[in-house]
């Protein structure tokens, strides 16, 4: 067992974990952060995407011990003060989700994408979300949602999220 | 009470039906406040890991669980022998013929495994990780048996998938329009075409094996600690699951509660009763503790059912002008190792759809279902109808090429004209409504059809290495499953009705219970819109409850584009009963005759006066029950069970433009337009999502996806690294529109939309790819049309290879001298077993 200390969605947490434990399992099983989900076992689907120190990571591809000392934001910590993040709002507005299983990862990746590129073209959005699989939407409305969020200041709010984390 | 206050007309609420309501479901889903089955944690919960066969076909000679049992925190390790009868058995609900060969399907195999991935032992431990560690320590000895893998070869019984059955041929099912009295004799039509210089097209198409690949891996939790056994499962069919568990495990149905909480997609893949569910139930009963099993993605890909997997032999007869005179269809359908819940019923669902939107005078359909040593197959989005639509829409393009006219023209010569509805087809179905001309005209306009044809000619003439192809698919489907009587005639084990309850609460809020359990379709939103309109209450005041047999005790669940057209109609009927009951109370409270009351916008008014009462006020009055008509039961709550009288027939015209690089085989989708007639639309936003997602699943069959087995029966596309689900970077944005002819089979005039995109898009894409290279002498490219297959087709066409001549398939007539096309399709000789 290894002792880790980190911040998850603004709260400081500490646990003894097996060295082999994946960050996604730590979030789900130790912290009850079940908003973040597992969709595959080969790091292809991106359903488990979270932010680690301000950058999106597939939390099935990060060991919990690697997050020691870090700051993790999950889908459950994205809304601030009861206000949805503009990207969350955009996914609802544009019907960018159906079953919702890929949605946490898709939203976290979209927030990261817009942070790096506040005004992406459709092609840049499609390339930026390539590592996140969705089986329901055909991606059409997910792309619309990211465009909508970009137009609605999604990037600015993403920056604010970072500021809160810092 | 303020029962008699007048209300200004200006306040009449906007109609909910037709509004782009944002979904009620989304707030939870976008904030991670979800209830996936795998999220459930109960005190003392134990976890399962499965030991699966690495062999496609083998006898189990011994299983040593000693070491696994000594592994840390392992509670139990069980084999099929240990569970014996307590594990129950998995059922086939649709024996398509009385003499169907149906191998016994045990959740845990006892002495023989029939596909790679079949479960042979189960580890129970305190954590999922410890269970998986111990599963590695279970020592299973096998005697490998020869495996039946290739579908065509399996149909010859060279190697038996289940030696004790004596044959791989499970069932042979036939529909013949001559015998059914719905049309002529197809062999006569073919002979006539041959003798009179008409056209006879003989083609063979491959429907490759696909994997539904819902995003949420399957998961089951069973809690045996209450008086009832509670089962949570990531399923499309909680009600059917409850019935099948009760029927096969001896647990009384009344002692079973099945809950489908948030379910992350299904697409037919969760229309199943699974070994993993039965095993979790058995282990919860055995240990007396809550038990959870969640599959890995790799397990899901090898052990959750697959879809499609057919060879289609087709003979189409027509006159020289391209008027079709007959269609003969012979299918081989791969069941995999077992006949699953729907099983051989999947190709039968396609049997009525090969004639599609056309007026064919004669039709013959036959399917041979075949057992092999591969993962069992069952429904995948469209189930039978995509296969039929692909075959006929590819054939109509071939016919157009043969006649030398535009593919849309050949369709128009054969399709049912809008003034001919209702129309009884050669397959015996009555299409209630449709307008193929209108949908096609609109699609052509949006697509810029003539301009793209002109560009195609320019590229041909200039010898552009990048050629443009235009693909057409004018589809229809039978959905809204289904009239119970018809299902009975087809020997399906259950009915096709749906149930709804509407409860007026004391505060005027409304609870709606539906038996159709959603997994991404947005029922909570669309059903709220229907009930809000029907009762005249605010959209926000309607709560839709589903997916728990204790809350929604009656239902037949969600598949076959049935929720709206069957479940929605049950809701309408239940709501109308509530209004009827409320009317009696309104008349009493308003001291008027019920005949003098109007009901509009949630309010009963006395005609010609300003006197009125709202339905919510009536609900409160009924709750108090102080002042009701004599003898009236103090309740407005109502139930309805709706059994449809007919299927439901959405249709549409899909147009696809593909660019093909003739030097590399690279493909690029340039444009995709679809105009679907799905009748009246409840929520355009939800509909658009269903169409987009459906399109991509169908396009993926055309271009990317295939479950591939190697020569030993191992699924080599067994992870998301190898099974090519499309990403956002692979796909484009679509242009979607609708024309509307209301359905006549339900009050709302709606038609199903869940499967439409998938059914229509596959042939549109393949037709476009073939159209781009047809001038090179290519008439088919096998799916998925990968760049390699396209490149090889171009190379082979250019190399002067002699085409197959004469009778290439048994039912093709060699004496005609016409070319058969069996196995000449590009890619047919790929090394992997198909």
mmCIF file of C-alpha atoms in Angstrom, chain B residues 321-499:
data_model
loop_
_atom_site.group_PDB
_atom_site.id
_atom_site.type_symbol
_atom_site.label_atom_id
_atom_site.label_comp_id
_atom_site.label_asym_id
_atom_site.label_seq_id
_atom_site.Cartn_x
_atom_site.Cartn_y
_atom_site.Cartn_z
ATOM 1 C CA UNK B 321 -37.318 -1.298 -68.923
ATOM 2 C CA UNK B 322 -36.408 -2.293 -65.407
ATOM 3 C CA UNK B 323 -39.877 -3.080 -64.072
ATOM 4 C CA UNK B 324 -39.208 -5.759 -61.500
ATOM 5 C CA UNK B 325 -41.231 -8.934 -61.977
ATOM 6 C CA UNK B 326 -39.872 -11.092 -59.178
ATOM 7 C CA UNK B 327 -37.350 -11.369 -56.355
ATOM 8 C CA UNK B 328 -35.929 -14.538 -54.880
ATOM 9 C CA UNK B 329 -33.927 -14.408 -51.658
ATOM 10 C CA UNK B 330 -31.928 -17.219 -50.096
ATOM 11 C CA UNK B 331 -30.107 -16.477 -46.859
ATOM 12 C CA UNK B 332 -27.618 -18.265 -44.722
ATOM 13 C CA UNK B 333 -27.694 -16.768 -41.239
ATOM 14 C CA UNK B 334 -25.037 -17.471 -38.621
ATOM 15 C CA UNK B 335 -26.583 -18.054 -35.194
ATOM 16 C CA UNK B 336 -23.219 -18.580 -33.556
ATOM 17 C CA UNK B 337 -22.944 -21.210 -30.858
ATOM 18 C CA UNK B 338 -26.472 -20.965 -29.432
ATOM 19 C CA UNK B 339 -29.940 -19.920 -30.498
ATOM 20 C CA UNK B 340 -30.264 -16.825 -28.371
ATOM 21 C CA UNK B 341 -33.341 -14.957 -27.137
ATOM 22 C CA UNK B 342 -34.531 -13.755 -30.555
ATOM 23 C CA UNK B 343 -31.982 -15.808 -32.482
ATOM 24 C CA UNK B 344 -33.297 -17.020 -35.841
ATOM 25 C CA UNK B 345 -36.116 -14.502 -35.561
ATOM 26 C CA UNK B 346 -33.711 -11.759 -36.659
ATOM 27 C CA UNK B 347 -33.534 -12.832 -40.318
ATOM 28 C CA UNK B 348 -37.285 -13.546 -40.206
ATOM 29 C CA UNK B 349 -37.846 -9.894 -39.255
ATOM 30 C CA UNK B 350 -36.180 -9.097 -42.567
ATOM 31 C CA UNK B 351 -38.302 -11.536 -44.538
ATOM 32 C CA UNK B 352 -41.078 -9.013 -45.100
ATOM 33 C CA UNK B 353 -38.793 -6.177 -46.129
ATOM 34 C CA UNK B 354 -36.789 -7.293 -49.153
ATOM 35 C CA UNK B 355 -39.582 -5.989 -51.382
ATOM 36 C CA UNK B 356 -39.168 -2.661 -49.551
ATOM 37 C CA UNK B 357 -41.064 0.265 -51.114
ATOM 38 C CA UNK B 358 -41.646 -1.533 -54.378
ATOM 39 C CA UNK B 359 -44.525 -3.224 -56.143
ATOM 40 C CA UNK B 360 -43.033 -6.601 -56.893
ATOM 41 C CA UNK B 361 -45.482 -9.112 -58.354
ATOM 42 C CA UNK B 362 -43.700 -12.218 -57.038
ATOM 43 C CA UNK B 363 -41.441 -12.878 -54.059
ATOM 44 C CA UNK B 364 -39.798 -15.832 -52.412
ATOM 45 C CA UNK B 365 -37.741 -15.736 -49.208
ATOM 46 C CA UNK B 366 -35.915 -18.579 -47.514
ATOM 47 C CA UNK B 367 -33.451 -18.543 -44.649
ATOM 48 C CA UNK B 368 -31.323 -21.350 -43.316
ATOM 49 C CA UNK B 369 -30.092 -20.596 -39.824
ATOM 50 C CA UNK B 370 -26.792 -22.257 -38.993
ATOM 51 C CA UNK B 371 -25.003 -23.058 -35.750
ATOM 52 C CA UNK B 372 -21.249 -22.356 -35.613
ATOM 53 C CA UNK B 373 -18.607 -22.221 -32.890
ATOM 54 C CA UNK B 374 -18.583 -18.444 -32.639
ATOM 55 C CA UNK B 375 -20.212 -15.899 -30.348
ATOM 56 C CA UNK B 376 -23.986 -16.182 -30.617
ATOM 57 C CA UNK B 377 -25.789 -13.553 -32.641
ATOM 58 C CA UNK B 378 -29.010 -11.678 -32.045
ATOM 59 C CA UNK B 379 -30.578 -8.280 -32.610
ATOM 60 C CA UNK B 380 -28.416 -5.348 -33.584
ATOM 61 C CA UNK B 381 -30.044 -2.007 -34.469
ATOM 62 C CA UNK B 382 -32.508 -2.778 -37.251
ATOM 63 C CA UNK B 383 -32.381 -6.557 -36.748
ATOM 64 C CA UNK B 384 -33.128 -8.201 -40.097
ATOM 65 C CA UNK B 385 -34.344 -5.054 -41.788
ATOM 66 C CA UNK B 386 -30.908 -3.498 -42.497
ATOM 67 C CA UNK B 387 -29.902 -6.743 -44.192
ATOM 68 C CA UNK B 388 -33.041 -6.712 -46.347
ATOM 69 C CA UNK B 389 -32.718 -3.028 -47.182
ATOM 70 C CA UNK B 390 -29.064 -3.420 -48.093
ATOM 71 C CA UNK B 391 -29.805 -6.288 -50.457
ATOM 72 C CA UNK B 392 -32.663 -4.655 -52.333
ATOM 73 C CA UNK B 393 -31.145 -1.185 -52.487
ATOM 74 C CA UNK B 394 -27.878 -2.596 -53.836
ATOM 75 C CA UNK B 395 -29.885 -4.624 -56.367
ATOM 76 C CA UNK B 396 -31.886 -1.614 -57.529
ATOM 77 C CA UNK B 397 -28.611 0.177 -58.276
ATOM 78 C CA UNK B 398 -27.413 -2.865 -60.198
ATOM 79 C CA UNK B 399 -30.683 -2.939 -62.114
ATOM 80 C CA UNK B 400 -30.333 0.749 -62.967
ATOM 81 C CA UNK B 401 -26.821 0.075 -64.296
ATOM 82 C CA UNK B 402 -28.135 -2.838 -66.360
ATOM 83 C CA UNK B 403 -30.969 -0.785 -67.853
ATOM 84 C CA UNK B 404 -28.736 2.262 -68.185
ATOM 85 C CA UNK B 405 -30.831 4.753 -66.284
ATOM 86 C CA UNK B 406 -30.395 6.831 -63.145
ATOM 87 C CA UNK B 407 -30.806 4.788 -59.926
ATOM 88 C CA UNK B 408 -33.576 7.110 -58.782
ATOM 89 C CA UNK B 409 -35.455 6.571 -62.031
ATOM 90 C CA UNK B 410 -35.405 2.795 -61.679
ATOM 91 C CA UNK B 411 -36.766 3.147 -58.153
ATOM 92 C CA UNK B 412 -39.532 5.460 -59.264
ATOM 93 C CA UNK B 413 -40.615 2.955 -61.927
ATOM 94 C CA UNK B 414 -41.129 0.364 -59.218
ATOM 95 C CA UNK B 415 -42.159 2.136 -56.070
ATOM 96 C CA UNK B 416 -45.641 2.484 -54.605
ATOM 97 C CA UNK B 417 -47.128 5.841 -55.623
ATOM 98 C CA UNK B 418 -48.402 8.079 -52.866
ATOM 99 C CA UNK B 419 -52.003 7.802 -54.074
ATOM 100 C CA UNK B 420 -51.834 4.000 -53.838
ATOM 101 C CA UNK B 421 -51.739 3.888 -50.006
ATOM 102 C CA UNK B 422 -52.862 1.930 -48.111
ATOM 103 C CA UNK B 423 -50.983 -0.706 -50.084
ATOM 104 C CA UNK B 424 -50.768 -4.441 -49.442
ATOM 105 C CA UNK B 425 -47.322 -5.694 -50.398
ATOM 106 C CA UNK B 426 -46.211 -8.932 -51.953
ATOM 107 C CA UNK B 427 -45.018 -9.934 -48.464
ATOM 108 C CA UNK B 428 -48.540 -9.477 -47.144
ATOM 109 C CA UNK B 429 -48.058 -6.305 -45.102
ATOM 110 C CA UNK B 430 -50.393 -3.339 -45.380
ATOM 111 C CA UNK B 431 -48.403 -0.097 -45.608
ATOM 112 C CA UNK B 432 -50.693 2.556 -44.160
ATOM 113 C CA UNK B 433 -49.103 5.769 -45.373
ATOM 114 C CA UNK B 434 -46.121 7.245 -47.144
ATOM 115 C CA UNK B 435 -44.999 9.502 -49.947
ATOM 116 C CA UNK B 436 -41.797 8.320 -51.562
ATOM 117 C CA UNK B 437 -41.989 10.951 -54.298
ATOM 118 C CA UNK B 438 -42.038 13.807 -51.799
ATOM 119 C CA UNK B 439 -39.148 12.536 -49.679
ATOM 120 C CA UNK B 440 -37.057 11.886 -52.780
ATOM 121 C CA UNK B 441 -37.758 15.269 -54.312
ATOM 122 C CA UNK B 442 -36.751 17.024 -51.112
ATOM 123 C CA UNK B 443 -33.608 14.923 -50.724
ATOM 124 C CA UNK B 444 -32.523 15.609 -54.310
ATOM 125 C CA UNK B 445 -32.980 19.307 -53.788
ATOM 126 C CA UNK B 446 -30.977 19.385 -50.538
ATOM 127 C CA UNK B 447 -28.271 17.185 -51.997
ATOM 128 C CA UNK B 448 -27.826 19.148 -55.215
ATOM 129 C CA UNK B 449 -28.258 15.867 -57.022
ATOM 130 C CA UNK B 450 -27.988 17.130 -60.587
ATOM 131 C CA UNK B 451 -24.912 19.261 -59.825
ATOM 132 C CA UNK B 452 -23.122 16.338 -58.196
ATOM 133 C CA UNK B 453 -23.980 14.075 -61.139
ATOM 134 C CA UNK B 454 -22.491 16.735 -63.421
ATOM 135 C CA UNK B 455 -19.321 16.840 -61.301
ATOM 136 C CA UNK B 456 -19.155 13.055 -61.440
ATOM 137 C CA UNK B 457 -19.275 13.184 -65.269
ATOM 138 C CA UNK B 458 -16.544 15.842 -65.356
ATOM 139 C CA UNK B 459 -14.269 13.727 -63.171
ATOM 140 C CA UNK B 460 -14.924 10.647 -65.295
ATOM 141 C CA UNK B 461 -14.174 12.495 -68.490
ATOM 142 C CA UNK B 462 -11.004 14.140 -67.207
ATOM 143 C CA UNK B 463 -9.726 10.881 -65.716
ATOM 144 C CA UNK B 464 -9.443 12.462 -62.277
ATOM 145 C CA UNK B 465 -7.684 10.019 -59.931
ATOM 146 C CA UNK B 466 -10.290 10.966 -57.330
ATOM 147 C CA UNK B 467 -13.655 9.760 -58.561
ATOM 148 C CA UNK B 468 -17.033 10.776 -57.180
ATOM 149 C CA UNK B 469 -19.803 8.280 -56.446
ATOM 150 C CA UNK B 470 -23.416 8.974 -55.569
ATOM 151 C CA UNK B 471 -25.319 6.427 -53.535
ATOM 152 C CA UNK B 472 -29.065 6.142 -53.182
ATOM 153 C CA UNK B 473 -31.131 4.336 -50.570
ATOM 154 C CA UNK B 474 -34.898 4.656 -50.550
ATOM 155 C CA UNK B 475 -35.819 2.599 -47.534
ATOM 156 C CA UNK B 476 -38.817 1.602 -45.558
ATOM 157 C CA UNK B 477 -39.014 -0.664 -42.537
ATOM 158 C CA UNK B 478 -41.596 -2.428 -40.463
ATOM 159 C CA UNK B 479 -41.227 -1.304 -36.870
ATOM 160 C CA UNK B 480 -43.280 -0.674 -33.779
ATOM 161 C CA UNK B 481 -43.023 -4.296 -32.707
ATOM 162 C CA UNK B 482 -45.618 -5.585 -32.792
ATOM 163 C CA UNK B 483 -49.193 -6.868 -33.185
ATOM 164 C CA UNK B 484 -49.348 -9.757 -30.695
ATOM 165 C CA UNK B 485 -51.468 -11.834 -33.046
ATOM 166 C CA UNK B 486 -48.867 -11.576 -35.814
ATOM 167 C CA UNK B 487 -46.077 -12.467 -33.398
ATOM 168 C CA UNK B 488 -48.115 -15.501 -32.402
ATOM 169 C CA UNK B 489 -48.511 -16.537 -36.049
ATOM 170 C CA UNK B 490 -44.726 -16.291 -36.377
ATOM 171 C CA UNK B 491 -44.243 -18.523 -33.278
ATOM 172 C CA UNK B 492 -42.651 -15.792 -31.153
ATOM 173 C CA UNK B 493 -43.041 -16.600 -27.461
ATOM 174 C CA UNK B 494 -44.562 -13.332 -26.264
ATOM 175 C CA UNK B 495 -46.835 -10.520 -27.386
ATOM 176 C CA UNK B 496 -46.091 -7.016 -28.589
ATOM 177 C CA UNK B 497 -48.367 -4.808 -26.509
ATOM 178 C CA UNK B 498 -47.230 -2.031 -24.203
ATOM 179 C CA UNK B 499 -48.587 -0.726 -20.939
#
